[in-house]
Short mmCIF file of C-alpha atoms in Angstrom, two decimals:
data_model
loop_
_atom_site.label_atom_id
_atom_site.label_comp_id
_atom_site.label_asym_id
_atom_site.label_seq_id
_atom_site.Cartn_x
_atom_site.Cartn_y
_atom_site.Cartn_z
CA MET H 1 7.02 19.26 -1.03
CA LEU H 2 5.41 17.52 1.91
CA GLN H 3 2.20 17.04 -0.12
CA LYS H 4 4.27 15.39 -2.77
CA LEU H 5 5.68 12.94 -0.34
CA ILE H 6 2.36 12.12 1.26
CA HIS H 7 0.95 11.53 -2.26
CA TYR H 8 3.91 9.40 -3.44
CA SER H 9 4.12 7.38 -0.13
CA PHE H 10 0.56 6.08 -0.99
CA ALA H 11 1.44 5.47 -4.58
CA SER H 12 3.94 2.62 -3.56
CA ARG H 13 7.13 4.63 -4.20
CA PHE H 14 9.93 4.91 -1.71
CA PHE H 15 12.07 7.91 -1.20
CA GLU H 16 15.31 8.47 0.86
CA VAL H 17 15.08 11.59 2.63
CA SER H 18 16.99 13.81 5.05
CA ILE H 19 14.68 15.57 7.61
CA LEU H 20 16.17 18.53 9.82
CA THR H 21 14.17 19.01 13.02
CA ASP H 22 13.77 22.12 15.03
CA ASP H 23 16.57 20.95 17.48
CA ASP H 24 19.01 20.83 14.49
CA VAL H 25 18.93 16.86 14.54
CA GLN H 26 19.26 15.33 11.07
CA HIS H 27 17.23 12.11 10.35
CA VAL H 28 18.13 10.17 7.22
CA GLY H 29 16.08 7.29 5.94
CA LEU H 30 13.73 5.45 3.66
CA VAL H 31 10.15 7.02 3.92
CA PHE H 32 7.83 3.87 4.41
CA THR H 33 4.85 6.28 4.61
CA VAL H 34 3.67 9.70 5.79
CA ASP H 35 0.48 9.82 7.79
CA PRO H 36 -1.91 11.87 5.85
CA VAL H 37 -3.65 13.49 8.95
CA SER H 38 -0.72 14.26 11.31
CA GLU H 39 1.90 14.33 8.58
CA THR H 40 4.25 12.04 10.73
CA PHE H 41 6.91 10.38 8.75
CA VAL H 42 7.66 6.66 9.29
CA LEU H 43 11.54 6.50 8.39
CA VAL H 44 13.21 3.09 8.03
CA ASN H 45 16.96 2.30 8.09
CA PHE H 46 18.45 -1.03 7.34
CA ASP H 47 21.95 -1.48 8.93
CA ASP H 48 23.94 -4.80 8.79
CA SER H 49 22.62 -6.19 11.97
CA LYS H 50 19.35 -4.25 12.78
CA THR H 51 16.38 -2.27 11.34
CA THR H 52 15.42 0.90 12.90
CA VAL H 53 12.19 2.73 12.59
CA ASP H 54 11.84 6.39 13.42
CA LEU H 55 8.65 8.49 13.68
CA ILE H 56 9.21 12.09 13.02
CA THR H 57 6.25 14.37 13.66
CA ASN H 58 5.26 17.25 11.39
CA HIS H 59 5.37 19.87 14.24
CA CYS H 60 9.10 19.34 14.80
CA ILE H 61 10.39 19.37 11.07
CA SER H 62 12.02 22.36 9.94
CA ALA H 63 13.21 20.91 6.37
CA VAL H 64 12.81 17.91 4.23
CA ARG H 65 15.24 17.19 1.49
CA ILE H 66 14.85 14.17 -0.90
CA LEU H 67 18.12 12.29 -1.45
CA SER H 68 16.85 9.74 -3.90
CA GLU H 69 13.61 8.66 -5.44
CA ASP H 70 11.95 5.47 -6.14
CA ILE H 71 14.37 3.01 -4.14
CA GLU H 72 13.05 -0.32 -5.46
CA THR H 73 15.92 -2.28 -3.93
CA TYR H 74 14.42 -1.96 -0.28
CA LYS H 75 10.78 -2.45 -1.43
CA SER H 76 10.68 -6.20 -0.63
CA GLN H 77 12.28 -5.67 2.73
CA LEU H 78 9.82 -2.78 3.71
CA ASP H 79 6.90 -4.85 2.57
CA ILE H 80 8.02 -7.75 4.86
CA LEU H 81 8.78 -5.37 7.69
CA PHE H 82 5.35 -4.34 8.38
CA ARG H 83 2.99 -6.95 6.89
CA PRO H 84 2.02 -10.10 8.78
CA LYS H 85 3.20 -13.43 7.17
CA SER H 86 0.47 -15.04 5.38
CA GLY H 87 -0.32 -18.68 6.02
CA LYS H 88 0.06 -19.59 2.37
CA GLU H 89 2.03 -18.03 -0.45
CA LEU H 90 0.09 -17.47 -3.67
CA THR H 91 1.49 -18.57 -7.13
CA PHE H 92 1.53 -15.98 -9.81
CA GLU H 93 -1.44 -17.47 -11.54
CA GLU H 94 -3.46 -17.48 -8.12
CA MET H 95 -2.47 -13.97 -7.64
CA LYS H 96 -3.73 -12.90 -11.19
CA GLN H 97 -6.95 -14.91 -10.48
CA ARG H 98 -7.58 -13.15 -7.17
CA GLN H 99 -6.77 -9.76 -8.86
CA ASN H 100 -9.42 -10.66 -11.54
CA ILE H 101 -11.80 -11.80 -8.89
CA VAL H 102 -11.85 -8.58 -6.84
CA ARG H 103 -11.65 -6.43 -10.07
CA MET H 104 -14.80 -8.12 -11.32
CA TRP H 105 -16.55 -7.72 -8.02
CA LEU H 106 -15.64 -3.99 -7.95
CA LEU H 107 -16.89 -3.54 -11.44
CA LYS H 108 -20.21 -5.31 -10.57
CA ASN H 109 -20.60 -2.83 -7.84
CA ARG H 110 -20.29 -0.10 -10.45
CA LEU H 111 -16.82 1.09 -9.17
CA PRO H 112 -14.32 2.55 -11.70
CA VAL H 113 -11.52 0.23 -11.09
CA GLU H 114 -8.27 0.09 -13.29
CA ILE H 115 -5.28 -2.11 -13.23
CA THR H 116 -2.20 0.02 -12.78
CA GLY H 117 1.57 -0.36 -11.82
CA ALA H 118 4.77 -1.08 -13.71
CA ASN H 119 3.85 -4.82 -13.65
CA GLU H 120 0.04 -4.30 -13.67
CA GLU H 121 -0.06 -5.43 -10.04
CA PHE H 122 -2.32 -2.66 -8.46
CA LEU H 123 -5.98 -2.12 -8.72
CA THR H 124 -6.77 1.60 -8.61
CA ILE H 125 -10.33 3.14 -8.00
CA ALA H 126 -10.54 6.63 -9.38
CA ASP H 127 -7.18 7.73 -8.16
CA ALA H 128 -8.51 7.60 -4.68
CA LEU H 129 -7.67 4.12 -3.47
CA VAL H 130 -4.97 1.57 -4.46
CA ILE H 131 -5.49 -2.23 -3.85
CA GLN H 132 -2.04 -4.06 -3.52
CA PRO H 133 -1.38 -7.90 -3.81
CA PRO H 134 -2.72 -10.20 -2.47
CA TYR H 135 -5.85 -7.96 -2.82
CA GLY H 136 -7.51 -8.39 0.51
CA ALA H 137 -9.17 -5.79 2.66
CA GLY H 138 -5.94 -5.13 4.45
CA ASN H 139 -4.14 -4.42 1.12
CA CYS H 140 -6.07 -1.21 0.63
CA VAL H 141 -4.36 2.27 0.67
CA SER H 142 -6.11 5.56 0.64
CA THR H 143 -6.00 9.02 2.19
CA ASN H 144 -9.92 8.97 2.39
CA GLU H 145 -11.10 7.01 5.34
CA ILE H 146 -14.66 6.84 4.17
CA ILE H 147 -13.66 5.39 0.73
CA LEU H 148 -11.19 3.15 2.44
CA GLY H 149 -13.85 1.62 4.76
CA LYS H 150 -16.48 1.30 1.96
CA ILE H 151 -13.95 -0.56 -0.42
CA GLN H 152 -12.66 -2.72 2.31
CA GLY H 153 -16.26 -3.77 3.20
CA LEU H 154 -16.86 -4.86 -0.31
CA ILE H 155 -13.57 -6.85 -0.46
CA LYS H 156 -14.46 -8.57 2.70
CA THR H 157 -17.89 -9.39 1.28
CA CYS H 158 -16.26 -10.56 -2.02
CA LEU H 159 -13.67 -12.91 -0.14
CA LEU H 160 -16.02 -14.32 2.39
CA THR H 161 -16.22 -18.23 2.17
CA SER H 162 -19.39 -20.02 1.50
CA LYS H 163 -20.35 -23.09 3.57
CA ASN H 164 -18.57 -25.41 1.20
CA GLY H 165 -15.18 -23.40 1.47
CA ARG H 166 -15.23 -21.86 -2.01
CA LEU H 167 -14.82 -18.07 -2.43
CA LEU H 168 -18.20 -16.25 -2.64
CA SER H 169 -17.02 -14.99 -6.01
CA GLU H 170 -16.60 -18.47 -7.32
CA VAL H 171 -20.05 -19.26 -6.04
CA TYR H 172 -21.53 -16.51 -7.94
CA LYS H 173 -19.17 -16.92 -11.03
CA VAL H 174 -17.79 -13.39 -10.80
CA GLY H 175 -14.98 -12.82 -13.20
CA LEU H 176 -14.30 -16.49 -13.98
#
């Protein structure tokens, strides 16, 4: 079951879980993510006046029970909680254009990229990496550090600005 949670936490799905630790303490919260190496759970709770984040390490977990799956009501709150505010909010059209630029750049570099997600908002490479909006290097999610580093490097190269301020991908007419 732990492997299922690790896989789903990287597929942008959220779970509410109850974790029982060796000292018989029960921790209930939304799983933001599970570290694939240490298998540490990052649990988030939204109360009326405050938000709490708990880290539960694998070595002290005796039981994990899924209370509910795919909690979409808290998705936007969780995204805002751990992501830095960007200087400019992109419109839907700008986001789609950026998705297309990155997708075409990855295809040009011979990577098997597909558009996935319920609203076709994710770019997925061979089921090994997911790129979330706004499609920058920091928006890549993967359990494989080598793949993650290579793709982040490609995206950084794609989104570098040229001397006149245009995207490198616009200069080379990639995907436009």
